[in-house]
């Protein structure tokens, strides 16, 4: 079902945009339409699918490892840390290569989420709602620091547009970094059982002979890789990592070997849907996809909060 | 055999387990008893490696448990802690299947599935095996956890107050299952119990702790008497013999 939805949405996504492209146009290899299709539409589609699936998986892993349904890269400081990494690399290492910037940002994302997990271990009061609030505050502190740095250096505007969260700039040559998310997702699937066991808590995990720390660290690395690649190519996509795993959990449970494939497809479908809306609503212009995601996502999130508070706290 | 040698543990300045030395007899049920805060759970956590001792060591067949590989250890010793807050939506069967994780790493073969079926049946969970844990009552959940530990099929099974949340029927049933595991399969069970009568009726040996120290260690019938129990609990506990069982009748005791 989900797979079919993804396919249908993909086809729609390919054939809407400022310039009308009909399937028949593609028969002519040389036509402008075909060129647009290959250079802009297809890369955009791949980017959306990868970003959606990736953010879903990153959220799923974080929720499992932190044992909290309301934790995700956006509510654990991961994305803010990745952003801070980029700003610092722009400001202080201006000669740095693109790869260097990526690695820098990745290191920050990793350290950022690691610190959050350490914070979690020290908090005694692990209320389901309280934990993500701490994460959001923590992210905001990092974010404030980034803004301060960017402001001081007069690159605030650059930075803001950089992280706008948009697929408009996704053309071939500018999104390939996202493919790094593919091996990360595959590794996540290979580790699925380990993550589920780790999600039972440290004592259960140790009883079953799992090297808890190692699994935790591998999980955080996967989350950081995915988050960094997504942030650097399409910007911050809020809520997706939060709501998609929760929706899947509602009907499928928390056994990651079962939920990972669904999360991948639902994440992709959700982002495709939001992107299509972003492009249709002010056609032929478009609004940033993260605005659409934020509106739809926060609505779903609120419903989840009210209806699911009891379930999340169990 | 499991041997505890001079185990101590402090939290901050407070010593909660002090120099405990004891041998846990194999092929028997040993009950740990003692007042709240005596250090029973802490001791069990150290034996099962969930907690590191400050001093002393735990030997499993003469080798230091700290030096054993974690998956080798998890095939020999299983522990269920006192309080288990799981907010994970797994079905009962999935949870019990993870008891096979030390062997299967999550890919169950025919043999693993048989263990799971048996462990479910032992605890009357077959009918609810496809229910999610968060749809179960406290006692049903507790049974699912015990079932998981049984599926782990270890020589040593350590249970910290497993009768928590259970009604009388299921308490009796679980104690009988533990008896069967010991008598028929030769397993060794260590169990923390507050219900002194379950300890009296079902265990072979009793270990009593008080203020972090070992105060009694011996066969059940040598410990279930008013004199010894006063030392442990500081209260008068009359003991009556009924159908060959020593039963403590302490409900309206005046010190
Ligand atoms: N993580 C911890 N940090 C600080 N103190 C602790 C910790 N764990 C246990 N304690 C203290 O150690 C003492 C022994 O605790 P333990 O849980 O072993 O007791 P217990 O015999 O199992 O009690 P109960 O019958 O209530 O379960 C208690 O005084 C407790 O307050
Ligand atoms: Mg205890």
PDB file of C-alpha atoms and ligand atoms in Angstrom, chain B residues 37 39-42 82 160-161 192 194, ligand 2:
ATOM      1  CA  UNK B  37      16.783  -1.462  51.524  1.00  0.00           C
ATOM      2  CA  UNK B  39      20.745  -4.607  49.589  1.00  0.00           C
ATOM      3  CA  UNK B  40      19.128  -7.640  47.961  1.00  0.00           C
ATOM      4  CA  UNK B  41      18.614  -6.040  44.558  1.00  0.00           C
ATOM      5  CA  UNK B  42      22.068  -4.480  44.620  1.00  0.00           C
ATOM      6  CA  UNK B  82      12.527  -5.669  40.164  1.00  0.00           C
ATOM      7  CA  UNK B 160      14.143  -9.898  41.660  1.00  0.00           C
ATOM      8  CA  UNK B 161      10.679  -9.978  43.210  1.00  0.00           C
ATOM      9  CA  UNK B 192      14.283 -12.214  45.852  1.00  0.00           C
ATOM     10  CA  UNK B 194       9.159 -10.559  50.274  1.00  0.00           C
TER      11      UNK B 194
HETATM   12 MG1  LIG C   2      14.950  -4.739  45.695  1.00  0.00          MG
END
